[in-house]
Coordinates of C-alpha atoms in Angstrom, one line a residue:
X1 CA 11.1 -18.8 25.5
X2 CA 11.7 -15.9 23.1
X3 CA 14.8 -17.9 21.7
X4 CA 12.1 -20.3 21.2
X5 CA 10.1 -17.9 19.4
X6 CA 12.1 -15.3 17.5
X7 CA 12.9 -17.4 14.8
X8 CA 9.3 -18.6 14.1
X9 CA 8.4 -14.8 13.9
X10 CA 11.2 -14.5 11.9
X11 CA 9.8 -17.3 9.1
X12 CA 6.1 -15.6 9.4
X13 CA 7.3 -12.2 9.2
X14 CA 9.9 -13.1 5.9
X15 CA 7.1 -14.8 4.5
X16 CA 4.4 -12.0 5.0
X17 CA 6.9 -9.4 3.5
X18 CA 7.9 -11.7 0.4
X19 CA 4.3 -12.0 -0.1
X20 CA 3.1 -8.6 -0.2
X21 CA 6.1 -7.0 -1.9
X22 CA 5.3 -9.5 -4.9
X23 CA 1.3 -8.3 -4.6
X24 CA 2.2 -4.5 -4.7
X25 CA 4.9 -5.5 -7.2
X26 CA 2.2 -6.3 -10.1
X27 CA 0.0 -3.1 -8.6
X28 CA 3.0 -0.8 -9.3
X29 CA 4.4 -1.9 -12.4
X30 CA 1.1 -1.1 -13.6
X31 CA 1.6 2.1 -11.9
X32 CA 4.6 3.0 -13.9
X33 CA 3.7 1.6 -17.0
X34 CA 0.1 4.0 -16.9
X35 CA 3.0 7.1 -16.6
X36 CA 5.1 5.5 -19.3
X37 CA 3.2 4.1 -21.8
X38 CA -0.4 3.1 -21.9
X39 CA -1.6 6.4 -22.7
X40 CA -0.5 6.2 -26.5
X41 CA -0.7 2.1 -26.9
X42 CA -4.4 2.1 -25.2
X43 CA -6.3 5.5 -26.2
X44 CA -4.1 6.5 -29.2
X45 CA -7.5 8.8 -29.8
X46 CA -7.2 10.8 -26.8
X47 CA -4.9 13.9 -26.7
X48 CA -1.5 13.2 -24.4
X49 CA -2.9 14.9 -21.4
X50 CA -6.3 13.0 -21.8
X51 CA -4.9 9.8 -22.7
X52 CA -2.8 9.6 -19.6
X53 CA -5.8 10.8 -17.4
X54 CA -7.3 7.7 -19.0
X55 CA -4.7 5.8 -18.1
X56 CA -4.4 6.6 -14.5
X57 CA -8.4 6.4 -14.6
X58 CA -7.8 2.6 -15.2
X59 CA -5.1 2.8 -12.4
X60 CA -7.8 4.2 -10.2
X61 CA -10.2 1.3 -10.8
X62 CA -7.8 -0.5 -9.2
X63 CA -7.9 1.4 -5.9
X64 CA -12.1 1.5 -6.4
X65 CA -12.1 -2.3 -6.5
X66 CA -9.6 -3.1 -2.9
X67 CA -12.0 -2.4 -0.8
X68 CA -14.6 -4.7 -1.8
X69 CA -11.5 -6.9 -2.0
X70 CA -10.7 -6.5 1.3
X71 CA -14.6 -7.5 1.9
X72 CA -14.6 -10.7 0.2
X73 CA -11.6 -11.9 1.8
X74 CA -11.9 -10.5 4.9
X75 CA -14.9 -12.4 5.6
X76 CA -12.9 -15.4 4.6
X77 CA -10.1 -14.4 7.3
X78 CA -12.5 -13.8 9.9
X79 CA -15.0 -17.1 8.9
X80 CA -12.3 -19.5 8.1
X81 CA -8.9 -18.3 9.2
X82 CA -5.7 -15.4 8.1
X83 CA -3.9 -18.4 6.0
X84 CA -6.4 -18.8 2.9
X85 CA -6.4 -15.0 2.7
X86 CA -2.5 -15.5 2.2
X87 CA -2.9 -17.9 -0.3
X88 CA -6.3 -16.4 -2.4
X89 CA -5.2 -13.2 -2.5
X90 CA -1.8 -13.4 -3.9
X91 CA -2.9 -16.4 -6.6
X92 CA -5.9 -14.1 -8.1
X93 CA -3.5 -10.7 -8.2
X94 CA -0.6 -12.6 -9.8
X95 CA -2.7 -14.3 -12.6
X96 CA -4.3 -11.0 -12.9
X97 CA -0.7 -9.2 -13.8
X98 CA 0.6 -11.8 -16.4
X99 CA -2.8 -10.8 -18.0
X100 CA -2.4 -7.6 -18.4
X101 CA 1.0 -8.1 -20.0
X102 CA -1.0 -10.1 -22.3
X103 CA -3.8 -7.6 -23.5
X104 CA -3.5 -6.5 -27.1
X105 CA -2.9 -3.1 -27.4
X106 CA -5.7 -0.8 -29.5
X107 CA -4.5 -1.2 -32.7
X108 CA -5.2 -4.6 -32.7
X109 CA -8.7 -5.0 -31.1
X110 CA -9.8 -1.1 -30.9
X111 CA -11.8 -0.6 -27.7
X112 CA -11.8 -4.4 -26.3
X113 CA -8.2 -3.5 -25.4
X114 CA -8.6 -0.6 -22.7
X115 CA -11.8 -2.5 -21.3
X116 CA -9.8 -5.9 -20.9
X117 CA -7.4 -3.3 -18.9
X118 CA -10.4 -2.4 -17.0
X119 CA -11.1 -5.6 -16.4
X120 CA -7.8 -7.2 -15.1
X121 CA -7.2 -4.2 -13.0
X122 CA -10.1 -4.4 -11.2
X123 CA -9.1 -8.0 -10.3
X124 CA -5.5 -6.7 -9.0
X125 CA -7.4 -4.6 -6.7
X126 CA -9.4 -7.0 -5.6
X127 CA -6.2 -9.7 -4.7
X128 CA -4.5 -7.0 -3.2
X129 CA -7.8 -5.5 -0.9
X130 CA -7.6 -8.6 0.7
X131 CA -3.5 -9.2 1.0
X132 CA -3.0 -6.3 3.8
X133 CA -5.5 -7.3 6.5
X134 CA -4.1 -11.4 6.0
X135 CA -0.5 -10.2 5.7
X136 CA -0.6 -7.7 8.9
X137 CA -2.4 -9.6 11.0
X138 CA -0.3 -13.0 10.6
X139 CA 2.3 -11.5 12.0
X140 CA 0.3 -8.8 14.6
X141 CA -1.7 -12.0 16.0
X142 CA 1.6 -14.3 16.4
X143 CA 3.5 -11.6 17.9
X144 CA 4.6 -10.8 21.8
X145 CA 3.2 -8.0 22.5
X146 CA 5.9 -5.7 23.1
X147 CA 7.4 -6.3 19.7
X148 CA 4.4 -6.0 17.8
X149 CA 4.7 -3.2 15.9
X150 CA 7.8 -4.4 14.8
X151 CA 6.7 -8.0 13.7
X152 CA 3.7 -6.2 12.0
X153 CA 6.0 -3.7 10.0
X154 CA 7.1 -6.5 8.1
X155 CA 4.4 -6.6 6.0
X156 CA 4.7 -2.6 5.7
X157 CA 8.1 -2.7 4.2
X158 CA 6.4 -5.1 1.0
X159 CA 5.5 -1.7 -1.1
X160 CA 8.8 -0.6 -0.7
X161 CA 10.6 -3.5 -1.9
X162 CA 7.7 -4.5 -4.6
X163 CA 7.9 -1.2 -6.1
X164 CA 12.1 -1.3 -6.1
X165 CA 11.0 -4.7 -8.0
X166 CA 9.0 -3.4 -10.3
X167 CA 10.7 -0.1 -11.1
X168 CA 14.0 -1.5 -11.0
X169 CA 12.8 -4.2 -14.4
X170 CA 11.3 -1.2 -15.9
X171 CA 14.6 0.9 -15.0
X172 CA 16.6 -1.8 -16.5
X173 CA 14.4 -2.1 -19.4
X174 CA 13.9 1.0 -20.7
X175 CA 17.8 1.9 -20.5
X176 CA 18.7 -1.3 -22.6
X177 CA 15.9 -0.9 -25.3
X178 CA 15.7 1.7 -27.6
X179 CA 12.3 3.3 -27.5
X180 CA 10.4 1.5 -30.0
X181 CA 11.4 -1.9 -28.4
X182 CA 10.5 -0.6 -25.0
X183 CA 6.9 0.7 -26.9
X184 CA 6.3 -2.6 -28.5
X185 CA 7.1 -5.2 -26.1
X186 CA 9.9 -4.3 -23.3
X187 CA 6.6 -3.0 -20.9
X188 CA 5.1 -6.1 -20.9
X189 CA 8.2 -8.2 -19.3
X190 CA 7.4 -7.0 -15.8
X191 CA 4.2 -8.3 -16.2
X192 CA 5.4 -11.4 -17.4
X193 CA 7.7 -12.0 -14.5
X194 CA 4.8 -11.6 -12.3
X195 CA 3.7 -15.3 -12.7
X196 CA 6.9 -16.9 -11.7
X197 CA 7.1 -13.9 -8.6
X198 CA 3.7 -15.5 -7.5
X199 CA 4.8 -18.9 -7.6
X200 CA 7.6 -18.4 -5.5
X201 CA 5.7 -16.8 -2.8
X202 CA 2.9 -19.1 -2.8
X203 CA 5.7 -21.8 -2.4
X204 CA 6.7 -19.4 0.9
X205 CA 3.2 -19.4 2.2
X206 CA 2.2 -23.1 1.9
X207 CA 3.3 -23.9 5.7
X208 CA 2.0 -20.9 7.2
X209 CA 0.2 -21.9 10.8
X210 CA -3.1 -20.0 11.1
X211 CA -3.0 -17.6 14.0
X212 CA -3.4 -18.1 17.5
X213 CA -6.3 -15.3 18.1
X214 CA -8.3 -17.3 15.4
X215 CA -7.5 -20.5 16.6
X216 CA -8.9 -19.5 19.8
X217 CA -12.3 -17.4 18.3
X218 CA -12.8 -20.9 16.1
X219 CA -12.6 -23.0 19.6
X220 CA -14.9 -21.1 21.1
X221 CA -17.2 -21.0 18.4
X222 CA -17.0 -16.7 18.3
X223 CA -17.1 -15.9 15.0
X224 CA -18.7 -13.6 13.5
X225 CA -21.2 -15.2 10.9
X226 CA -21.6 -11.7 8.8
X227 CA -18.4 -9.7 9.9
X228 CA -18.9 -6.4 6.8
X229 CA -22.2 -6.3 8.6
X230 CA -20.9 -6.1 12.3
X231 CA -18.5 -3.5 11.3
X232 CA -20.5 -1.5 9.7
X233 CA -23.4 -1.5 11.9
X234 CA -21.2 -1.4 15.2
X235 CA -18.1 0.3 14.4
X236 CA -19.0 2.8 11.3
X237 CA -17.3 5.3 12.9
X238 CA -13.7 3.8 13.4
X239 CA -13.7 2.4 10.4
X240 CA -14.7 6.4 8.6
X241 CA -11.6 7.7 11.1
X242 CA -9.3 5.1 9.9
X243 CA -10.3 5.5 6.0
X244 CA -10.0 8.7 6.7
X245 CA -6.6 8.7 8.5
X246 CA -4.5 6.2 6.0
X247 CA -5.5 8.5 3.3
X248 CA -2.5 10.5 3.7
X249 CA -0.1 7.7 3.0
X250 CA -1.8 6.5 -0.2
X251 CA -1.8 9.9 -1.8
X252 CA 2.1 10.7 -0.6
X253 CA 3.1 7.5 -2.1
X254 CA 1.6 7.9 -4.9
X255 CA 2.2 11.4 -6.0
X256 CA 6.1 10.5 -5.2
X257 CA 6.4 7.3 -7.5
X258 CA 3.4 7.8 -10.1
X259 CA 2.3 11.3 -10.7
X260 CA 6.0 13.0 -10.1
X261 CA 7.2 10.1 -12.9
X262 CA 4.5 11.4 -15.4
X263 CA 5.1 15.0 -14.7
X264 CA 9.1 15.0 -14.8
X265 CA 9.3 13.1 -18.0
X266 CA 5.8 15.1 -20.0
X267 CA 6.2 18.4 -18.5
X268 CA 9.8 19.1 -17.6
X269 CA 11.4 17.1 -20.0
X270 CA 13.3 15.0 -17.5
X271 CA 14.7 11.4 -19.0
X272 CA 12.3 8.7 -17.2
X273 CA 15.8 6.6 -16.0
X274 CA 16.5 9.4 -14.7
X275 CA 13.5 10.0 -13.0
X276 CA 13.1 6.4 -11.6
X277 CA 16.3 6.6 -10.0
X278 CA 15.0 9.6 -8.0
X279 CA 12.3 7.8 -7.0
X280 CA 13.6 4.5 -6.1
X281 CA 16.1 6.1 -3.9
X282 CA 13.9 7.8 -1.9
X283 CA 11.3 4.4 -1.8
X284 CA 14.6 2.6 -0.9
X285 CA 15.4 5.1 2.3
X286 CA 11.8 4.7 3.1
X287 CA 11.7 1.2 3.1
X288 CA 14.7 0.5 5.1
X289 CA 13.5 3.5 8.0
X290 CA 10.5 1.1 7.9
X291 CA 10.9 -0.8 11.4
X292 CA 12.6 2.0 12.6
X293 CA 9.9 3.9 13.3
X294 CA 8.0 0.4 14.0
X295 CA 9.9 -0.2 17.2
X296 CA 9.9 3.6 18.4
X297 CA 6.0 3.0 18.3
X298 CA 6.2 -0.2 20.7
X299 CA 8.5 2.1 22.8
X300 CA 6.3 4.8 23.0
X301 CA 3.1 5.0 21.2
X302 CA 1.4 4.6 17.7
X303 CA -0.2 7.6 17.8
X304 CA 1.9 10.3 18.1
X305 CA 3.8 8.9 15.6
X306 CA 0.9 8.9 13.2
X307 CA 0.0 12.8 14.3
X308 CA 3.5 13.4 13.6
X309 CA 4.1 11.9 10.3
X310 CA 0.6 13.9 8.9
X311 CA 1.8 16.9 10.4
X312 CA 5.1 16.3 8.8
X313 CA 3.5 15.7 5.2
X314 CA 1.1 18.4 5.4
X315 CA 4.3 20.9 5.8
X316 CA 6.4 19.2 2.9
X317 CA 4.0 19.3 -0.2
X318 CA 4.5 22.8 -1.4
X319 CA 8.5 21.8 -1.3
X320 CA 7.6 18.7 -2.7
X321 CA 6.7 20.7 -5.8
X322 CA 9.3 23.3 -5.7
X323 CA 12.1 21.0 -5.6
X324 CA 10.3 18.7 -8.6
X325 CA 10.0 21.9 -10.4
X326 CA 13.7 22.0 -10.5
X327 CA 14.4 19.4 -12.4
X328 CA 17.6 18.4 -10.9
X329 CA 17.9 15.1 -10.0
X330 CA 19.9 16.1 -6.3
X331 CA 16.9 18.5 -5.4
X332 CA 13.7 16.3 -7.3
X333 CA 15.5 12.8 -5.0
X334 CA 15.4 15.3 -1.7
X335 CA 11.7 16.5 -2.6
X336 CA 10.7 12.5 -3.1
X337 CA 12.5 11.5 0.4
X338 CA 11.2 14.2 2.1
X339 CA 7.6 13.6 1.3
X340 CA 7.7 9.7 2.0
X341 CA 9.8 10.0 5.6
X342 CA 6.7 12.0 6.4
X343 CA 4.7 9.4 5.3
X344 CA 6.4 6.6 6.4
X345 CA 6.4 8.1 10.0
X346 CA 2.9 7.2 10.2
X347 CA 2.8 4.1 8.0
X348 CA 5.6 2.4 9.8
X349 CA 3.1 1.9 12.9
X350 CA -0.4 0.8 11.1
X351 CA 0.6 -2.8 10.8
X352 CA 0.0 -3.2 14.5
X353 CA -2.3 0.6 15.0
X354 CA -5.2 -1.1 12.9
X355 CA -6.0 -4.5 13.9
X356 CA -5.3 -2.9 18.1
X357 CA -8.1 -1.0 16.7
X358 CA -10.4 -4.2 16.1
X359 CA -11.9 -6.4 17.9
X360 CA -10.4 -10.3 17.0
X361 CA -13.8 -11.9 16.1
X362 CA -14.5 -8.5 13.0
X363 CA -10.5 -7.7 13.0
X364 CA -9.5 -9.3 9.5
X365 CA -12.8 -7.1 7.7
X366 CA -11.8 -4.1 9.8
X367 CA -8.7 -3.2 9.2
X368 CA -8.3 -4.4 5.9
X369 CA -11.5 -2.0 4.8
X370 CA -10.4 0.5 7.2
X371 CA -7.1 0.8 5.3
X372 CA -8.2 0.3 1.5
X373 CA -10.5 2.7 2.1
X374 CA -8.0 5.4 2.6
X375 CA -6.6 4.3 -0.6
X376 CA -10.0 5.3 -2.2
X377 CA -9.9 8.6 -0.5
X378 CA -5.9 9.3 -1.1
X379 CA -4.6 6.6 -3.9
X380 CA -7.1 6.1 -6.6
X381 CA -7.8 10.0 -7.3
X382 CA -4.4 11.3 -6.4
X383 CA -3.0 10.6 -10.1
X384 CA -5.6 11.6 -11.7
X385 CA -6.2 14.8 -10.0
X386 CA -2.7 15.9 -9.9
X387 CA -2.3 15.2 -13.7
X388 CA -4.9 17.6 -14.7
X389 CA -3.7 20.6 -11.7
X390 CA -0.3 20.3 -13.0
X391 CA -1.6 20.9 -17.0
X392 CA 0.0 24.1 -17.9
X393 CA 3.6 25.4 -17.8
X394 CA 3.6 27.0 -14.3
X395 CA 4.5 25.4 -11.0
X396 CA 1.7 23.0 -9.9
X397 CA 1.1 24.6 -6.7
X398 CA -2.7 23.1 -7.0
X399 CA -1.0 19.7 -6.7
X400 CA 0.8 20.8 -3.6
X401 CA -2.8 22.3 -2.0
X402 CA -4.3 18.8 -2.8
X403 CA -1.8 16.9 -1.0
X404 CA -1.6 19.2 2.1
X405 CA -5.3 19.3 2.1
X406 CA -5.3 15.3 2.7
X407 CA -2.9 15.1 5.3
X408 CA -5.2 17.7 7.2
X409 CA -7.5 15.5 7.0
X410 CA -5.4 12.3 7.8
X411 CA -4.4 14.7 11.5
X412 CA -7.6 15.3 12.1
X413 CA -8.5 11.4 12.2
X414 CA -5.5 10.5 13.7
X415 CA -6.3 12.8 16.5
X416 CA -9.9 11.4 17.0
X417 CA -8.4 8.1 17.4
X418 CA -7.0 6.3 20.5
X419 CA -3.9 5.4 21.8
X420 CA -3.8 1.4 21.5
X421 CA -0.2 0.0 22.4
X422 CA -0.6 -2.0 25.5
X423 CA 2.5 -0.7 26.9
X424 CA 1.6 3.2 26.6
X425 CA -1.9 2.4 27.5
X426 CA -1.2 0.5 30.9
X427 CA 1.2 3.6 31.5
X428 CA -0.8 6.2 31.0
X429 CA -4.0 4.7 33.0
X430 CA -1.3 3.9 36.4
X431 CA -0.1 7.6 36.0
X432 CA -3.7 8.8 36.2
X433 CA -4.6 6.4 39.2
X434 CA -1.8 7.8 40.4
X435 CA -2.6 11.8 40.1
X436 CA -6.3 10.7 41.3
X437 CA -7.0 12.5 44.6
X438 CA -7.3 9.9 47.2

């Protein structure tokens, strides 16, 4: 039977990955271009520091917009199946993404240029609000249980390997162009290559079989008809713990691969192909530890891994910025790999922690707003807020009380929340019949 099985999983679990790596793969080459370059091509008016505040301000908008994202098509995934999320979600982001590499820069249309930005990010957020909760739960609701969390991790390793994508073009890029070329049109390739990136994976996600938990709700005609509003009004307070929890993860990643880029090559003088490297070694690491940590959580638990990986991020943050403030490329890679096997600790497990969370009939809404939430709370402001703490030619130990201050939170959610692996569960409830007095 699992011979039978394994390589079906297999497909659906290659196929969630490629999908989501070529979502976050448009997200983050915005990402990276907002530390690089939009600043000066999109508010030329604005002082360096302000313009790229502004330009993390319209990387922001993106995070604002994925929850209502995961609104829109998580009503879709819990009305009329996971598979048109699949498809939906990755079409409206990838169209999205060639746009932006298509937006005339200020000079030619003034201030219609930083609003079309505006605009086109929003709609990435909104295509990728709704990719996580279809991804995820394709391969959470077709897997045996005791390999869950590692089918589900799949999905969890596509930022890794989108933002190796991304950064890896804009790596290549800005060491073959001179600076001017890279200025004037060498950004915009990545964005370019989105549309083909988006073909292929809709190509990979055309035979996708919806899943068998929705199959069965459809059958026996339990579906929720208005599922925002059943969350909301029945499970407000999961869905506050998990926003709350997944924040740490958003705000670790993205003070590692977008903030640290900006500050390293403005503040400390440090070549950006440099800088990239450092980061894409550690995202690399990350990515690869990925369902690692997936398959210790099926062994023995998602939620101590969670409390661990908080606890481990809230302890790393002030080293973070010590070792950045070095400047040497040995030290800045430890500070970056540091930080993320802390985060990934915890991340590696949410594929299959959120929707165990959930019940089936609300699960698509829930944990896809559960865990775009968090970004709001950890990803869009993280950026911004760490750009303006680290202004000034001292150590930017007001970036490091930030972060710490987020994982805090993130342990004290984590630690409201239940266990939820079947396994550990079914364990823990025979050991207490046992120690019952008889």
């Amino acid at each position: 039977m699992h011979q039978d099985r394994s390589p079906s999983m297999l497909r659906l679990a290659l196929a969630s990955l490629i999908g989501t790596a070529i979502e976050f793969y448009d997200f983050f080459v915005y990402g990276t271009a907002a530390a690089l370059v939009l600043g000066p091509l999109f508010f030329p008016t604005f002082s360096a520091l302000a313009a790229t505040l502004a330009a993390f301000g319209t990387f922001g908008i993106g995070f604002l917009a994925r929850p209502l994202g995961s609104v829109l098509f998580g009503h879709i995934g819990d009305r009329y199946g996971r598979r048109p999320v699949l498809l939906g979600s990755l079409l409206l982001t990838g169209v999205a993404t060639v746009a932006v590499g298509c937006v005339p820069a200020y000079s030619s249309i003034g201030a219609g240029a930083p609003l079309l930005l505006l605009l086109l990010r929003f709609l990435q957020g909104l295509g990728l609000g709704g990719e996580w909760g279809g991804a995820v739960l394709l391969t959470a609701e077709h897997a045996p249980e005791h390999r869950r969390g590692l089918w589900a991790s799949f999905p969890q390793m596509g930022p890794a390997v989108g933002f190796l994508l991304a950064n890896g073009l804009m790596l290549g890029l800005s060491a073959t162009l001179t600076g001017g070329q890279f200025t004037s049109w060498g950004w915009r390739v990545p964005f370019w290559c989105a549309g083909l990136l988006a073909l292929s994976g809709l190509w990979l996600r055309r035979s996708v079989e919806e899943t068998p938990e929705f199959r069965a709700l459809a059958t026996a005609g339990r579906r929720a008809s208005a599922p925002v509003i059943e969350v909301v009004r029945d499970h407000w307070r999961l869905l506050l713990l998990t926003g709350g929890a997944l924040a740490v993860g958003y705000a670790v990643f993205y003070a590692v691969t977008t903030w640290s880029l900006a500050y390293a090559t403005e503040h400390l003088a440090v070549d950006r192909t440099v800088m990239l490297t450092c980061v894409m070694v550690a995202v690399a690491v990350k990515g690869a530890l990925t369902p690692l940590v997936a398959v210790l959580g099926d062994r023995y638990g998602r939620r101590p891994l969670c409390l661990a990986g908080s606890a481990a991020c809230a302890l790393w943050m002030f080293p973070l910025v010590a070792l950045l403030r070095t400047a040497d490329p040995l030290l800045m890679t430890l500070g970056c790999l540091g930080a993320l096997l802390g985060m990934v600790t915890m991340l590696g497990v949410v594929g299959a922690y959120l929707p165990e969370l959930y019940p089936p009939r609300i699960r698509c809404t829930g944990a896809a707003v559960g865990y775009n939430l968090g970004g709001v709370l950890g990803g869009a402001l993280t950026p911004v807020v760490a750009t303006a703490l680290a202004d000034g030619s001292g150590p930017p130990w007001g970036v490091g009380a930030y972060l710490t201050g987020i994982a805090l939170l993130s342990l004290g959610c984590f630690a409201l929340l239940p266990e939820t692996n079947p396994a550990v569960v079914r364990r823990a409830a025979g050991a207490a019949e046992a120690a019952a007095p008889a």
